[in-house]
Short mmCIF file of C-alpha atoms and ligand atoms in Angstrom, two decimals:
data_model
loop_
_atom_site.label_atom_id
_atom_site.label_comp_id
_atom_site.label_asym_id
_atom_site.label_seq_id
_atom_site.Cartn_x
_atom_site.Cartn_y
_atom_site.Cartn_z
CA UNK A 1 145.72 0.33 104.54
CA UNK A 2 149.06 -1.06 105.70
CA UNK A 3 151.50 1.55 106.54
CA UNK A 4 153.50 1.84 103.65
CA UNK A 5 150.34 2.40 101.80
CA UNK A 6 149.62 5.03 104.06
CA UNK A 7 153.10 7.09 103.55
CA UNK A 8 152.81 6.77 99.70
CA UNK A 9 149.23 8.27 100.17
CA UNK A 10 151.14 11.27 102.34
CA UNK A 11 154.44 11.88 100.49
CA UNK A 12 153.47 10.70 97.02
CA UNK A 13 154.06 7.87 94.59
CA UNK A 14 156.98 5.72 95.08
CA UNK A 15 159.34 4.34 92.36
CA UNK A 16 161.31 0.92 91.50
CA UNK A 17 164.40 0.65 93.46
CA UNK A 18 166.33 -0.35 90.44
CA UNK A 19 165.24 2.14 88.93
CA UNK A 20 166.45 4.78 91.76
CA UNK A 21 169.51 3.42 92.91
CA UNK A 22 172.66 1.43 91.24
CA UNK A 23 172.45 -2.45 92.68
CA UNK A 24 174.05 -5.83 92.11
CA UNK A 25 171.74 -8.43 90.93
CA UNK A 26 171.81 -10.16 94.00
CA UNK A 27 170.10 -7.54 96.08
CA UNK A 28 167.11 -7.80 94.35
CA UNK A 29 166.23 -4.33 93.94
CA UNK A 30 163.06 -5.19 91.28
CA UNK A 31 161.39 -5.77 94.22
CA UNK A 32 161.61 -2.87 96.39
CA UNK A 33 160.27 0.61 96.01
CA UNK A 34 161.94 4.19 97.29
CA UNK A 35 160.65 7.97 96.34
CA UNK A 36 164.07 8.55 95.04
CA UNK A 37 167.56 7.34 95.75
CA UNK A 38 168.49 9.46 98.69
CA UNK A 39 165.23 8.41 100.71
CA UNK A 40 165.31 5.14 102.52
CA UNK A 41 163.39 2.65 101.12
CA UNK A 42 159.29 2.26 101.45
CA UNK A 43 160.12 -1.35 103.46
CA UNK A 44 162.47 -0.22 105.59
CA UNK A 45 160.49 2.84 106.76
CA UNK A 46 157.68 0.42 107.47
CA UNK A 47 159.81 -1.70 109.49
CA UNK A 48 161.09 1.15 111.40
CA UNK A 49 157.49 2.18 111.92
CA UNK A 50 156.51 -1.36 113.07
CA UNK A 51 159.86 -1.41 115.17
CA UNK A 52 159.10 1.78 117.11
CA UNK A 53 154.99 0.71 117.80
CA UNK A 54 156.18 -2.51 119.07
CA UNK A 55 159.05 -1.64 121.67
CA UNK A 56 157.87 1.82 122.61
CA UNK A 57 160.78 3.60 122.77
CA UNK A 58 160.34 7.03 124.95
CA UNK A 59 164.04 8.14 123.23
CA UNK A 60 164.96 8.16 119.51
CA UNK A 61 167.84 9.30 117.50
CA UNK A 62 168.34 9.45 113.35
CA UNK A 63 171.28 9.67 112.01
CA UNK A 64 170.83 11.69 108.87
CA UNK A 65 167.59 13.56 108.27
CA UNK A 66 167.38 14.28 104.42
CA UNK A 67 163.92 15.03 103.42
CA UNK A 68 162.15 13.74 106.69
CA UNK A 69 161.25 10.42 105.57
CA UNK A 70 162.84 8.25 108.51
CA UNK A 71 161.41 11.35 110.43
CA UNK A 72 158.25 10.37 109.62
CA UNK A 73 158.28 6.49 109.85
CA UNK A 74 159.63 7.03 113.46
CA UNK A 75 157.74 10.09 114.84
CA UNK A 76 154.21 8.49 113.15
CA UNK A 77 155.07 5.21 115.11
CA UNK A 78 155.85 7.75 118.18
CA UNK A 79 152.05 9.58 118.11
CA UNK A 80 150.52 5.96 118.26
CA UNK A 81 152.46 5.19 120.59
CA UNK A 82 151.16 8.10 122.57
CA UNK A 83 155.00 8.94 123.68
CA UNK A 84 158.52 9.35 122.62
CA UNK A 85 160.45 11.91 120.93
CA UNK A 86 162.80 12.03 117.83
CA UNK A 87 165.98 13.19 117.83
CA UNK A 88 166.89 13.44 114.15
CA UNK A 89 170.13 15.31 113.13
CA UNK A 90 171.54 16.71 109.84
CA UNK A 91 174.85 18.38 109.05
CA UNK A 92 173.18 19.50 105.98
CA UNK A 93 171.18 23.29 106.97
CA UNK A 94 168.84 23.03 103.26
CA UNK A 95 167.86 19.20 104.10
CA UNK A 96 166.75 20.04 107.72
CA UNK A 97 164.64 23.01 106.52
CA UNK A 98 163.33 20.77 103.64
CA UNK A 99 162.63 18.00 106.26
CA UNK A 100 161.07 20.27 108.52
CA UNK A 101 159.00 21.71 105.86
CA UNK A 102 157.72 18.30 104.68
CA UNK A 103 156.97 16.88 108.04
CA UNK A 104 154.91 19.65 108.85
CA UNK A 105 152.64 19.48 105.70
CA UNK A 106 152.57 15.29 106.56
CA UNK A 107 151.68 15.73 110.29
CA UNK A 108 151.43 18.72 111.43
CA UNK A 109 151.06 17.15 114.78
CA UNK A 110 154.46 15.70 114.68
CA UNK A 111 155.82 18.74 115.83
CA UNK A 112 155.59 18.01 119.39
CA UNK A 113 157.67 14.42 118.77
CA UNK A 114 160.07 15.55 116.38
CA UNK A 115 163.30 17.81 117.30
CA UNK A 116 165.49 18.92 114.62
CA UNK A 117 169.49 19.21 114.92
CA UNK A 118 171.60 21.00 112.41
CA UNK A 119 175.17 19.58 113.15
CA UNK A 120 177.41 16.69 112.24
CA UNK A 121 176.02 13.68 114.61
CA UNK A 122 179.24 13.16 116.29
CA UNK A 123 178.93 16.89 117.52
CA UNK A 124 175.23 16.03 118.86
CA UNK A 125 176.59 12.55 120.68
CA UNK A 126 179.60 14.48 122.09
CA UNK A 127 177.59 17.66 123.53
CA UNK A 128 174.66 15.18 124.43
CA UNK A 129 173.90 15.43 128.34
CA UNK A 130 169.87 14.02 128.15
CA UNK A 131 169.28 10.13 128.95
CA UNK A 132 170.55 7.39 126.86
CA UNK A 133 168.85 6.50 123.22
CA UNK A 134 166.29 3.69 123.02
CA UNK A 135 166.86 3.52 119.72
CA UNK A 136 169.02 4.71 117.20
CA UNK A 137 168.66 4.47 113.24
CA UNK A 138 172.21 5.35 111.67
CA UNK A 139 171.42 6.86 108.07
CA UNK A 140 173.90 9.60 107.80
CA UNK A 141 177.30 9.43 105.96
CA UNK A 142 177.98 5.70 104.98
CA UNK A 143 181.65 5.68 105.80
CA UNK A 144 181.02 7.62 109.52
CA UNK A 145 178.21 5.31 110.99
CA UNK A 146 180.63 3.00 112.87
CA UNK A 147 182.42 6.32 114.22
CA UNK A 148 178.92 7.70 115.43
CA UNK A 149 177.69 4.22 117.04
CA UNK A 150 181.68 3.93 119.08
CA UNK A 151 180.75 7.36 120.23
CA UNK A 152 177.41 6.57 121.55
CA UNK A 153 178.47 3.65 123.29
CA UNK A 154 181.36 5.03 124.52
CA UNK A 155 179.17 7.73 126.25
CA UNK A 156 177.24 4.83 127.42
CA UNK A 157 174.26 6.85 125.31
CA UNK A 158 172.74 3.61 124.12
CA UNK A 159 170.65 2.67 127.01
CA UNK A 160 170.61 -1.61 127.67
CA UNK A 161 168.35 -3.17 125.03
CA UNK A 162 168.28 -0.12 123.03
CA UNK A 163 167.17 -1.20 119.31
CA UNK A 164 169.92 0.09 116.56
CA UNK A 165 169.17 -0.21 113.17
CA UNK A 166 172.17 0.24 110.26
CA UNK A 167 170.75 1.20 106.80
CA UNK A 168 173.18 0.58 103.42
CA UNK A 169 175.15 -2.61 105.15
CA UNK A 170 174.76 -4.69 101.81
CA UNK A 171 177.85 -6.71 101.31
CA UNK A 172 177.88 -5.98 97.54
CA UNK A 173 177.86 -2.22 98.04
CA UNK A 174 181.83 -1.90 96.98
CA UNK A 175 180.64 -3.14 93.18
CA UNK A 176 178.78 -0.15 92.54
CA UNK A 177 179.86 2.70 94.84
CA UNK A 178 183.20 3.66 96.77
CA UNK A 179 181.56 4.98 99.70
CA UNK A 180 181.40 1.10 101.30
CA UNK A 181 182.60 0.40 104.83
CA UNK A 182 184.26 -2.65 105.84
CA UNK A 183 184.88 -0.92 109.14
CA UNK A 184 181.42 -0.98 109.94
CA UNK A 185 180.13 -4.38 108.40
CA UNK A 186 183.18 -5.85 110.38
CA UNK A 187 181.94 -3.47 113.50
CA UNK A 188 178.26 -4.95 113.21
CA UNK A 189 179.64 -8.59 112.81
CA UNK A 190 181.46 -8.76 115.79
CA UNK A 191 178.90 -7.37 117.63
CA UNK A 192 176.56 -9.94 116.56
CA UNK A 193 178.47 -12.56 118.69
CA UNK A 194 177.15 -11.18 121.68
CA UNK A 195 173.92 -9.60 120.34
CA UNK A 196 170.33 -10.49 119.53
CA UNK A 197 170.53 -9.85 115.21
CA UNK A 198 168.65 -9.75 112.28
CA UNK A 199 170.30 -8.81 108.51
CA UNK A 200 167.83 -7.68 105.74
CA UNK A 201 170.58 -8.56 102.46
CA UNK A 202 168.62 -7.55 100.22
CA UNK A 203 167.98 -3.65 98.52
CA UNK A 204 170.65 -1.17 100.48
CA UNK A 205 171.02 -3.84 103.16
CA UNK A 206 169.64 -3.31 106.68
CA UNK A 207 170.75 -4.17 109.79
CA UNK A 208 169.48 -4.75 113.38
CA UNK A 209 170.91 -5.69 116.53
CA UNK A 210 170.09 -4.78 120.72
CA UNK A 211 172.51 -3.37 122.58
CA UNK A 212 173.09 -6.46 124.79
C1 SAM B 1 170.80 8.80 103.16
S1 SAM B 1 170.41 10.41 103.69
C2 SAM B 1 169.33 10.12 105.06
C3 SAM B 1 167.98 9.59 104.65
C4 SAM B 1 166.91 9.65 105.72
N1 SAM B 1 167.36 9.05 106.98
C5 SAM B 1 165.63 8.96 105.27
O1 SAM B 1 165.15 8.05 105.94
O2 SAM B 1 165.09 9.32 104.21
C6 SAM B 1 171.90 10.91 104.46
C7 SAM B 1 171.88 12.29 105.11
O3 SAM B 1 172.97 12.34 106.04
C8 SAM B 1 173.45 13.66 106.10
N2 SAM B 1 174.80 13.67 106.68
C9 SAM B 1 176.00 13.51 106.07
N3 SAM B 1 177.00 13.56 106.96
C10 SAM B 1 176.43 13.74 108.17
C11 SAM B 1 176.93 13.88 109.49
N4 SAM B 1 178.25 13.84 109.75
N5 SAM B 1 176.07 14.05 110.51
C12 SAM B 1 174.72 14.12 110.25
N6 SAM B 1 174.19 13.99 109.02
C13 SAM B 1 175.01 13.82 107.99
C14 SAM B 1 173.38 14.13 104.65
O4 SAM B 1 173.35 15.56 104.61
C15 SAM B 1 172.10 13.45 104.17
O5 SAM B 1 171.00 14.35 104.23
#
C-alpha cells in the first residue's frame, strides 16, 4: 500500500480534482484526486509525507490547518521518523477543533507530534521564541503566504536548508479565482535564483525550494 492509499483507507474516499475545485485546462486537474476542495490534494500530501521521511526534520510548521489533512501527511511521516513535532496553526477556532478531532480518530498516537495553534500565523511567527523551522508548508490564506514566509525569515525562523513548500502557486490561478498572488509567485521566483527548486504546475500548483 503506497501512502496515499493508506490515507484514503484512514480519511475516506477521495474525489476527481475537477470535479472539487474550478481549474484551467492546462493544470490538468482529471488527473488528480482531493477529499474536497478545501483539503490539499491526495499527491501533494504524499509528497509532503515522502518529503518529511526523507530529510527528517525534528521542527515543522503548517500554515493553515483546516480539517487536519496536511496534519496528518506531516505528523504520520514524523512517527516513522521516530522524531519531530508539528506545529500547525489556524486562525479559524471550528477548523482546529475539527482537525483535532479527526487526527485523533486517524492516529491517536499523533498526539504526542502534533501541537495545535489557534491564531493568525503571523501572530505565531511574531510571538515565536523556540528554534528555527526545518520545514515549513504555507497553506493558509492565499494572498498572506508571502507576508508569513518575510516574517519567518526575517526572524531568521527558517533554519539553513530548511525545506518550504508553497501550495496554490499555479500561474493560471487569476482565470478562475481573485484570491491569486503575484506578490508571492514573484517572491518564490526570485528566490529561485539563489535556491535549490522544484515547481509542480500542474492541479493547485506546488512549490518547493531550501532556504539556501
Ligand atoms: C486551504 S486550507 C488549509 C488546508 C490544509 N493545510 C490541508 O492540508 O488540508 C486554509 C486554512 O487556512 C486558514 N487561515 C486563513 N487565514 C489564516 C491565517 N492568517 N493564519 C492561519 N490560518 C489561516 C483557514 O481558516 C483555512 O482553514
Amino acid at each position: 500500500m503506497n501512502y496515499a492509499q493508506h490515507l484514503t483507507s484512514l480519511v475516506g474516499p477521495v474525489r476527481h480534482e475537477a470535479l472539487v475545485h474550478p481549474h484551467a485546462d492546462a493544470e490538468r486537474a482529471e488527473l488528480y484526486h482531493s477529499f474536497d476542495g478545501g483539503a490539499t490534494e491526495i499527491e501533494v500530501l504524499n509528497f509532503i509525507n515522502a518529503l518529511v521521511y526523507l530529510f527528517k526534520p525534528a521542527l515543522a510548521l503548517e500554515s493553515g490547518t483546516a480539517q487536519g489533512h496536511g496534519a496528518l501527511a506531516i505528523g504520520e511521516a514524523m512517527l516513522s521518523n521516530g522524531f519531530g513535532v508539528l506545529h500547525t496553526v489556524d486562525l479559524d477556532p471550528s477548523a482546529s477543533q475539527r482537525a483535532q478531532t479527526n487526527i485523533a480518530r486517524w492516529n491517536a498516537n499523533l498526539q504526542d507530534r502534533v501541537e495545535f495553534h489557534v491564531c493568525s500565523t503571523l501572530d505565531l511567527v511574531a510571538s515565536w521564541n523556540g528554534p528555527p523551522f526545518e520545514f515549513a508548508f504555507f497553506d493558509s490564506l492565499v494572498e498572506i503566504r508571502h507576508l508569513e514566509f518575510r516574517a519567518l525569515m526575517d526572524r531568521g525562523l527558517l533554519s539553513r536548508g530548511a525545506i518550504c513548500a508553497f501550495h496554490d502557486t499555479s500561474r493560471l490561478r487569476h482565470e478562475y479565482y481573485h484570491d491569486s498572488n503575484s506578490e508571492m509567485i514573484a517572491i518564490l521566483d526570485s528566490f529561485d535564483r539563489q535556491a535549490q527548486r522544484l515547481e509542480c504546475e500542474f492541479s493547485r500548483g506546488f512549490r518547493l525550494f531550501r532556504v539556501p
